[in-house]
């Protein structure tokens, strides 16, 4: 709906929707892909393929060889990228946004990654995933990869990292302190907006 509104208003905006690998098999995802293709909408469907739809492995929840190809039937541009490679992720998004803004329609981008933690606080992923599988995924974790890439180019080091961590911690602390100054609202305020 947002993508259609952007198109009708002639706005250079792009609607981006993100869904996990399990959610990519739901009917609303297919409906969005179909509408984006039928109306050449500025729409990007990001599919975060973290290998597990809750406790169901990706290969057991869809017959599609890749999740990106789910957009083919809708006529969308489809690409699969290494979701642990931040530079590849950025390049894929930049390309899809440019296509959409230039009136060439929507895209489906599958970001292949791995869920390193439990799906929810009620989940115990150790019941269905091996420690070896998770340990291997930690070796390919995106922040570690980007840190190594930048350090190898002389664009990152421990001093810069500690400065960033300190700055982030200060900003979080400031936000927490600001939040604590807000007066408690009455329960009925929940319905005001």
Coordinates of N, CA and C in Angstrom, one line a residue:
X1 N 0.8 -1.2 0.0 CA 0.0 0.0 0.0 C 0.8 1.3 0.0
X2 N 1.9 1.3 0.8 CA 2.8 2.5 0.9 C 3.5 2.6 -0.5
X3 N 3.9 1.6 -1.1 CA 4.6 1.7 -2.3 C 3.7 2.2 -3.4
X4 N 2.4 1.8 -3.4 CA 1.5 2.3 -4.4 C 1.2 3.8 -4.2
X5 N 1.1 4.2 -2.9 CA 0.9 5.6 -2.6 C 2.1 6.4 -3.1
X6 N 3.3 5.9 -2.9 CA 4.5 6.6 -3.4 C 4.5 6.8 -4.9
X7 N 4.1 5.7 -5.6 CA 4.0 5.8 -7.0 C 3.0 6.8 -7.5
X8 N 1.8 6.7 -6.9 CA 0.7 7.6 -7.4 C 1.0 9.0 -7.1
X9 N 1.7 9.3 -6.0 CA 2.1 10.7 -5.7 C 3.3 11.2 -6.4
X10 N 4.0 10.3 -7.1 CA 5.2 10.7 -7.8 C 6.3 11.0 -6.9
X11 N 6.3 10.4 -5.7 CA 7.4 10.6 -4.7 C 8.6 9.7 -4.9
X12 N 9.8 10.2 -4.7 CA 11.0 9.3 -5.0 C 11.3 8.4 -3.8
X13 N 10.2 7.8 -3.2 CA 10.4 7.0 -2.0 C 10.3 5.5 -2.4
X14 N 10.8 4.7 -1.5 CA 10.7 3.2 -1.7 C 10.2 2.6 -0.4
X15 N 9.3 1.7 -0.6 CA 8.8 0.9 0.6 C 9.7 -0.3 0.7
X16 N 10.1 -0.5 2.0 CA 11.0 -1.7 2.3 C 10.3 -2.5 3.4
X17 N 10.2 -3.8 3.1 CA 9.6 -4.7 4.1 C 10.6 -5.8 4.3
X18 N 10.8 -6.1 5.6 CA 11.8 -7.1 6.0 C 11.0 -8.3 6.6
X19 N 11.4 -9.5 6.3 CA 10.7 -10.7 6.8 C 11.8 -11.8 7.0
X20 N 11.6 -12.7 7.9 CA 12.5 -13.8 8.0 C 12.3 -14.9 7.0
X21 N 13.1 -15.9 7.1 CA 12.9 -17.0 6.1 C 11.6 -17.7 6.3
X22 N 11.1 -17.9 7.5 CA 9.8 -18.5 7.7 C 8.7 -17.6 7.2
X23 N 8.8 -16.3 7.5 CA 7.8 -15.3 7.1 C 7.7 -15.2 5.6
X24 N 8.8 -15.6 4.9 CA 8.7 -15.5 3.4 C 7.8 -16.5 2.8
X25 N 7.3 -17.5 3.6 CA 6.3 -18.4 3.1 C 4.9 -18.1 3.4
X26 N 4.7 -16.9 4.0 CA 3.3 -16.5 4.4 C 2.7 -15.8 3.2
X27 N 1.3 -15.8 3.2 CA 0.6 -15.3 2.1 C 0.7 -13.8 1.9
X28 N 0.9 -13.0 3.0 CA 1.0 -11.6 2.8 C 2.3 -11.2 2.1
X29 N 3.4 -12.0 2.3 CA 4.6 -11.8 1.6 C 4.4 -12.0 0.1
X30 N 3.8 -13.1 -0.3 CA 3.5 -13.4 -1.7 C 2.6 -12.3 -2.3
X31 N 1.6 -11.9 -1.5 CA 0.7 -10.8 -2.1 C 1.4 -9.5 -2.3
X32 N 2.3 -9.2 -1.4 CA 3.1 -7.9 -1.6 C 4.0 -8.1 -2.9
X33 N 4.6 -9.2 -3.0 CA 5.5 -9.4 -4.2 C 4.6 -9.4 -5.5
X34 N 3.5 -10.0 -5.5 CA 2.6 -10.0 -6.7 C 2.2 -8.6 -7.0
X35 N 1.7 -7.8 -6.0 CA 1.2 -6.4 -6.3 C 2.4 -5.6 -6.7
X36 N 3.5 -5.7 -6.1 CA 4.7 -4.9 -6.6 C 5.0 -5.2 -8.0
X37 N 5.0 -6.4 -8.4 CA 5.2 -6.8 -9.8 C 4.1 -6.3 -10.8
X38 N 2.9 -6.5 -10.4 CA 1.8 -6.2 -11.3 C 1.7 -4.7 -11.5
X39 N 2.0 -3.9 -10.5 CA 1.9 -2.4 -10.6 C 3.3 -1.7 -10.8
X40 N 4.3 -2.4 -10.9 CA 5.7 -1.9 -11.0 C 5.9 -0.9 -9.9
X41 N 5.8 -1.4 -8.7 CA 5.9 -0.5 -7.5 C 7.3 -0.4 -7.0
X42 N 7.6 0.8 -6.4 CA 8.9 1.0 -5.7 C 9.0 0.3 -4.4
X43 N 9.3 -1.0 -4.4 CA 9.1 -1.9 -3.3 C 10.3 -2.8 -3.2
X44 N 10.9 -3.0 -2.0 CA 11.9 -4.0 -1.8 C 11.5 -4.9 -0.7
X45 N 11.5 -6.2 -1.0 CA 11.2 -7.2 0.0 C 12.5 -7.8 0.4
X46 N 12.9 -7.5 1.7 CA 14.1 -8.1 2.2 C 13.8 -9.4 3.0
X47 N 14.4 -10.5 2.6 CA 14.2 -11.7 3.3 C 15.5 -12.1 4.0
X48 N 15.4 -12.1 5.3 CA 16.6 -12.4 6.2 C 16.6 -13.9 6.4
X49 N 17.4 -14.6 5.6 CA 17.5 -16.0 5.7 C 18.5 -16.4 6.8
X50 N 18.0 -16.6 8.0 CA 18.9 -16.9 9.1 C 18.9 -18.4 9.4
X51 N 18.4 -19.2 8.4 CA 18.5 -20.7 8.4 C 17.5 -21.4 9.2
X52 N 16.7 -20.7 10.1 CA 15.8 -21.3 11.0 C 14.5 -20.5 11.1
X53 N 13.4 -21.1 10.7 CA 12.1 -20.5 10.9 C 11.6 -21.0 12.3
X54 N 11.9 -20.3 13.3 CA 11.8 -20.7 14.7 C 12.6 -22.0 14.9
X55 N 12.0 -23.1 15.0 CA 12.8 -24.4 15.2 C 12.8 -25.3 13.9
X56 N 12.3 -24.7 12.8 CA 12.2 -25.5 11.6 C 13.4 -25.1 10.7
X57 N 14.2 -26.0 10.2 CA 15.3 -25.6 9.3 C 14.7 -25.1 8.0
X58 N 15.4 -24.1 7.4 CA 15.0 -23.5 6.1 C 14.6 -24.5 5.1
X59 N 15.4 -25.6 4.9 CA 15.1 -26.6 3.9 C 13.8 -27.4 4.1
X60 N 13.3 -27.3 5.4 CA 12.0 -28.0 5.7 C 10.8 -27.1 5.6
X61 N 10.9 -25.8 5.4 CA 9.8 -24.9 5.4 C 9.4 -24.4 4.0
X62 N 10.2 -24.7 3.0 CA 9.9 -24.2 1.6 C 10.6 -25.1 0.6
X63 N 10.0 -25.3 -0.5 CA 10.6 -26.1 -1.6 C 11.5 -25.2 -2.5
X64 N 11.5 -23.9 -2.3 CA 12.3 -23.0 -3.1 C 13.8 -23.3 -2.9
X65 N 14.6 -23.3 -4.0 CA 16.0 -23.5 -3.9 C 16.7 -22.3 -3.2
X66 N 16.2 -21.1 -3.5 CA 16.6 -19.9 -2.8 C 15.4 -19.1 -2.4
X67 N 15.5 -18.3 -1.4 CA 14.3 -17.5 -1.0 C 14.2 -16.3 -1.9
X68 N 15.3 -15.9 -2.5 CA 15.3 -14.7 -3.5 C 14.4 -15.1 -4.6
X69 N 14.4 -16.3 -5.1 CA 13.6 -16.6 -6.3 C 12.1 -16.6 -6.1
X70 N 11.7 -16.4 -4.9 CA 10.3 -16.3 -4.6 C 9.7 -15.1 -5.3
X71 N 10.5 -14.1 -5.6 CA 10.1 -13.0 -6.3 C 9.9 -13.1 -7.8
X72 N 10.5 -14.2 -8.4 CA 10.4 -14.4 -9.9 C 9.0 -14.4 -10.4
X73 N 8.1 -15.1 -9.7 CA 6.7 -15.2 -10.2 C 6.0 -13.8 -10.2
X74 N 6.5 -12.9 -9.3 CA 5.9 -11.6 -9.3 C 6.6 -10.7 -10.3
X75 N 7.6 -11.1 -11.0 CA 8.3 -10.3 -12.0 C 9.3 -9.3 -11.4
X76 N 9.7 -9.6 -10.1 CA 10.6 -8.7 -9.5 C 12.1 -9.1 -9.7
X77 N 13.0 -8.1 -9.6 CA 14.4 -8.4 -9.7 C 14.8 -9.1 -8.4
X78 N 15.5 -10.2 -8.5 CA 15.8 -11.1 -7.4 C 17.3 -11.3 -7.3
X79 N 17.8 -11.2 -6.0 CA 19.2 -11.4 -5.8 C 19.4 -12.0 -4.4
X80 N 20.4 -12.8 -4.3 CA 20.8 -13.4 -3.0 C 22.2 -12.9 -2.7
X81 N 22.4 -12.4 -1.5 CA 23.7 -11.9 -1.0 C 24.1 -12.5 0.3
X82 N 25.4 -12.4 0.6 CA 25.9 -12.8 1.8 C 25.5 -11.8 2.9
X83 N 24.5 -12.2 3.7 CA 24.0 -11.2 4.7 C 25.0 -10.9 5.8
X84 N 26.1 -11.6 5.9 CA 27.2 -11.3 6.8 C 28.2 -10.4 6.3
X85 N 28.1 -10.0 5.0 CA 29.0 -9.1 4.4 C 28.3 -7.7 4.3
X86 N 28.6 -6.8 5.2 CA 27.9 -5.6 5.3 C 28.0 -4.7 4.0
X87 N 29.2 -4.8 3.4 CA 29.4 -4.1 2.1 C 28.5 -4.7 1.0
X88 N 28.4 -6.0 0.9 CA 27.5 -6.6 -0.1 C 26.0 -6.2 0.2
X89 N 25.6 -6.2 1.5 CA 24.3 -5.9 1.8 C 24.0 -4.4 1.4
X90 N 24.9 -3.5 1.7 CA 24.7 -2.1 1.3 C 24.6 -2.0 -0.2
X91 N 25.5 -2.7 -1.0 CA 25.5 -2.6 -2.4 C 24.2 -3.1 -3.0
X92 N 23.7 -4.2 -2.5 CA 22.4 -4.8 -3.0 C 21.3 -3.8 -2.7
X93 N 21.2 -3.2 -1.5 CA 20.2 -2.3 -1.2 C 20.3 -1.0 -2.1
X94 N 21.5 -0.5 -2.2 CA 21.7 0.7 -3.1 C 21.1 0.4 -4.5
X95 N 21.5 -0.8 -5.1 CA 21.0 -1.1 -6.4 C 19.5 -1.2 -6.5
X96 N 18.9 -1.9 -5.5 CA 17.4 -2.0 -5.5 C 16.7 -0.7 -5.3
X97 N 17.3 0.2 -4.5 CA 16.7 1.5 -4.3 C 16.7 2.3 -5.5
X98 N 17.9 2.3 -6.2 CA 18.1 3.0 -7.4 C 17.1 2.5 -8.5
X99 N 17.0 1.2 -8.7 CA 16.0 0.7 -9.6 C 14.6 1.2 -9.3
X100 N 14.2 1.1 -8.1 CA 12.8 1.4 -7.7 C 12.6 2.9 -7.9
X101 N 13.5 3.8 -7.5 CA 13.3 5.2 -7.7 C 13.3 5.6 -9.2
X102 N 13.9 4.8 -10.0 CA 13.9 5.1 -11.5 C 12.8 4.5 -12.2
X103 N 11.8 4.0 -11.5 CA 10.6 3.4 -12.1 C 10.8 2.0 -12.7
X104 N 11.8 1.3 -12.2 CA 12.0 -0.1 -12.8 C 11.4 -1.2 -11.9
X105 N 10.6 -0.8 -10.9 CA 9.9 -1.8 -10.1 C 10.7 -2.3 -8.9
X106 N 10.1 -3.3 -8.3 CA 10.6 -3.9 -7.1 C 11.6 -4.9 -7.2
X107 N 12.1 -5.3 -6.0 CA 13.2 -6.3 -5.9 C 12.9 -7.2 -4.7
X108 N 13.4 -8.4 -4.7 CA 13.5 -9.3 -3.6 C 14.9 -9.5 -3.4
X109 N 15.4 -9.3 -2.1 CA 16.8 -9.5 -1.8 C 16.8 -10.5 -0.6
X110 N 17.5 -11.6 -0.8 CA 17.7 -12.6 0.2 C 19.0 -12.4 0.9
X111 N 19.1 -12.2 2.2 CA 20.3 -12.0 2.9 C 20.6 -13.3 3.7
X112 N 21.6 -14.0 3.2 CA 21.9 -15.3 3.8 C 22.8 -15.0 5.0
X113 N 22.3 -15.4 6.2 CA 23.0 -15.2 7.4 C 22.7 -16.3 8.4
X114 N 22.8 -16.1 9.7 CA 22.5 -17.2 10.6 C 22.1 -16.5 11.9
X115 N 21.0 -17.1 12.5 CA 20.5 -16.6 13.8 C 21.4 -17.2 14.9
X116 N 22.2 -16.3 15.6 CA 23.2 -16.7 16.5 C 22.6 -17.0 17.9
X117 N 21.3 -16.6 18.2 CA 20.7 -16.8 19.5 C 19.4 -17.5 19.4
X118 N 18.7 -17.7 20.5 CA 17.4 -18.3 20.5 C 16.5 -17.4 19.7
X119 N 15.4 -18.0 19.2 CA 14.4 -17.2 18.4 C 13.7 -16.2 19.3
X120 N 13.3 -16.6 20.4 CA 12.6 -15.8 21.4 C 13.1 -16.2 22.8
X121 N 12.7 -15.4 23.8 CA 13.1 -15.8 25.2 C 12.5 -17.1 25.6
X122 N 11.4 -17.6 24.9 CA 10.8 -18.8 25.3 C 11.4 -20.0 24.5
X123 N 12.4 -19.7 23.6 CA 13.0 -20.7 22.8 C 14.3 -21.2 23.4
X124 N 14.6 -22.5 23.2 CA 15.9 -23.1 23.5 C 16.4 -23.7 22.3
X125 N 17.2 -22.9 21.5 CA 17.7 -23.4 20.2 C 18.7 -24.5 20.3
X126 N 19.2 -24.8 21.5 CA 20.1 -25.9 21.6 C 19.4 -27.3 21.5
X127 N 18.1 -27.2 21.5 CA 17.3 -28.5 21.3 C 17.3 -28.9 19.9
X128 N 17.5 -28.0 18.9 CA 17.4 -28.3 17.5 C 18.6 -27.9 16.7
X129 N 19.6 -27.3 17.3 CA 20.8 -26.9 16.6 C 22.0 -27.4 17.4
X130 N 23.0 -27.8 16.6 CA 24.2 -28.3 17.3 C 25.2 -27.2 17.7
X131 N 25.9 -27.4 18.7 CA 26.9 -26.4 19.1 C 27.9 -26.1 18.0
X132 N 28.3 -27.1 17.3 CA 29.3 -27.0 16.2 C 28.7 -26.0 15.1
X133 N 27.4 -26.1 14.8 CA 26.8 -25.3 13.8 C 26.8 -23.8 14.3
X134 N 26.5 -23.6 15.5 CA 26.4 -22.2 16.0 C 27.8 -21.7 16.1
X135 N 28.8 -22.5 16.6 CA 30.2 -22.0 16.7 C 30.7 -21.6 15.3
X136 N 30.4 -22.3 14.3 CA 30.9 -22.0 12.9 C 30.2 -20.7 12.5
X137 N 29.0 -20.4 12.8 CA 28.3 -19.2 12.5 C 28.9 -18.0 13.2
X138 N 29.4 -18.2 14.4 CA 30.0 -17.1 15.2 C 31.3 -16.7 14.5
X139 N 32.0 -17.6 13.8 CA 33.2 -17.3 13.1 C 33.0 -16.4 11.9
X140 N 31.8 -16.4 11.4 CA 31.4 -15.6 10.2 C 30.5 -14.4 10.5
X141 N 30.4 -14.1 11.8 CA 29.5 -13.0 12.3 C 29.9 -11.7 11.6
X142 N 28.9 -10.9 11.2 CA 29.2 -9.7 10.4 C 30.0 -8.6 11.0
X143 N 29.9 -8.4 12.3 CA 30.6 -7.3 12.9 C 32.1 -7.7 12.9
X144 N 32.4 -8.9 13.3 CA 33.8 -9.4 13.3 C 34.4 -9.3 11.9
X145 N 33.6 -9.6 10.9 CA 34.1 -9.6 9.5 C 34.4 -8.2 9.1
X146 N 33.5 -7.2 9.4 CA 33.7 -5.8 9.0 C 34.9 -5.3 9.8
X147 N 35.0 -5.6 11.1 CA 36.1 -5.1 11.9 C 37.5 -5.6 11.2
X148 N 37.6 -6.9 10.9 CA 38.8 -7.4 10.3 C 39.1 -6.7 8.9
X149 N 38.0 -6.5 8.1 CA 38.2 -5.9 6.8 C 38.8 -4.5 7.0
X150 N 38.1 -3.7 7.9 CA 38.6 -2.3 8.1 C 40.0 -2.2 8.7
X151 N 40.2 -3.1 9.6 CA 41.6 -3.1 10.3 C 42.6 -3.5 9.2
X152 N 42.3 -4.4 8.4 CA 43.3 -4.8 7.3 C 43.6 -3.6 6.4
X153 N 42.7 -2.7 6.3 CA 42.9 -1.5 5.4 C 43.4 -0.3 6.2
X154 N 43.7 -0.5 7.5 CA 44.1 0.6 8.3 C 43.1 1.6 8.6
X155 N 41.8 1.2 8.5 CA 40.7 2.2 8.8 C 40.0 1.9 10.1
X156 N 40.5 1.0 10.9 CA 39.9 0.7 12.2 C 41.0 0.1 13.1
X157 N 40.9 0.4 14.4 CA 41.8 -0.2 15.4 C 41.1 -0.2 16.8
X158 N 41.8 -0.7 17.7 CA 41.3 -0.9 19.1 C 41.0 0.5 19.7
X159 N 41.8 1.5 19.5 CA 41.5 2.8 20.0 C 40.2 3.4 19.5
X160 N 40.0 3.3 18.2 CA 38.8 3.8 17.6 C 37.6 3.0 18.1
X161 N 37.8 1.7 18.3 CA 36.7 0.9 18.8 C 36.3 1.3 20.2
X162 N 37.3 1.5 21.1 CA 37.0 1.8 22.4 C 36.3 3.2 22.5
X163 N 36.7 4.1 21.7 CA 36.1 5.5 21.6 C 34.6 5.3 21.2
X164 N 34.4 4.5 20.2 CA 33.0 4.3 19.7 C 32.1 3.6 20.8
X165 N 32.7 2.6 21.5 CA 31.9 1.9 22.6 C 31.6 3.0 23.7
X166 N 32.6 3.8 24.1 CA 32.4 4.8 25.1 C 31.3 5.8 24.7
X167 N 31.3 6.2 23.4 CA 30.3 7.2 23.0 C 28.9 6.5 23.0
X168 N 28.8 5.3 22.5 CA 27.5 4.6 22.5 C 27.0 4.4 23.9
X169 N 27.9 4.0 24.8 CA 27.5 3.8 26.2 C 27.0 5.1 26.8
X170 N 27.6 6.2 26.5 CA 27.2 7.5 27.1 C 25.9 7.9 26.5
X171 N 25.6 7.6 25.2 CA 24.3 8.0 24.6 C 23.2 7.1 25.2
X172 N 23.5 5.9 25.4 CA 22.5 5.0 26.0 C 22.2 5.4 27.5
X173 N 23.2 5.8 28.2 CA 23.0 6.2 29.6 C 22.2 7.5 29.6
X174 N 22.5 8.4 28.7 CA 21.8 9.7 28.6 C 20.3 9.5 28.3
X175 N 20.0 8.6 27.3 CA 18.6 8.3 27.0 C 17.9 7.6 28.1
X176 N 18.6 6.7 28.9 CA 17.9 6.1 30.0 C 17.6 7.1 31.1
X177 N 18.5 8.0 31.4 CA 18.3 9.0 32.4 C 17.2 10.0 32.0
X178 N 17.1 10.3 30.7 CA 16.0 11.2 30.2 C 14.7 10.4 30.3
X179 N 14.7 9.1 30.0 CA 13.4 8.3 30.1 C 12.9 8.3 31.6
X180 N 13.9 8.2 32.5 CA 13.5 8.1 33.9 C 12.9 9.4 34.5
X181 N 13.1 10.5 33.7 CA 12.5 11.8 34.2 C 11.0 11.9 33.7
X182 N 10.5 11.0 32.8 CA 9.2 11.1 32.4 C 8.2 10.7 33.5
X183 N 7.1 11.4 33.6 CA 6.1 11.0 34.6 C 5.3 9.8 34.1
X184 N 4.9 9.0 35.1 CA 4.2 7.8 34.7 C 2.8 8.2 34.1
X185 N 2.4 7.5 33.1 CA 1.1 7.8 32.5 C 0.0 6.9 33.1
X186 N -1.2 7.4 33.0 CA -2.4 6.6 33.5 C -2.6 5.5 32.5
X187 N -3.0 4.3 32.9 CA -3.2 3.2 32.0 C -4.1 3.5 30.8
X188 N -5.1 4.4 30.9 CA -6.0 4.7 29.8 C -5.3 5.5 28.7
X189 N -4.1 6.0 29.0 CA -3.4 6.8 28.0 C -2.9 5.8 26.9
X190 N -2.9 4.6 27.1 CA -2.6 3.6 26.1 C -3.5 3.7 24.9
X191 N -4.7 4.2 25.1 CA -5.7 4.2 24.0 C -5.8 5.6 23.3
X192 N -5.0 6.6 23.8 CA -5.2 7.9 23.3 C -4.6 8.1 21.9
X193 N -3.7 7.4 21.5 CA -3.1 7.6 20.2 C -3.2 6.4 19.3

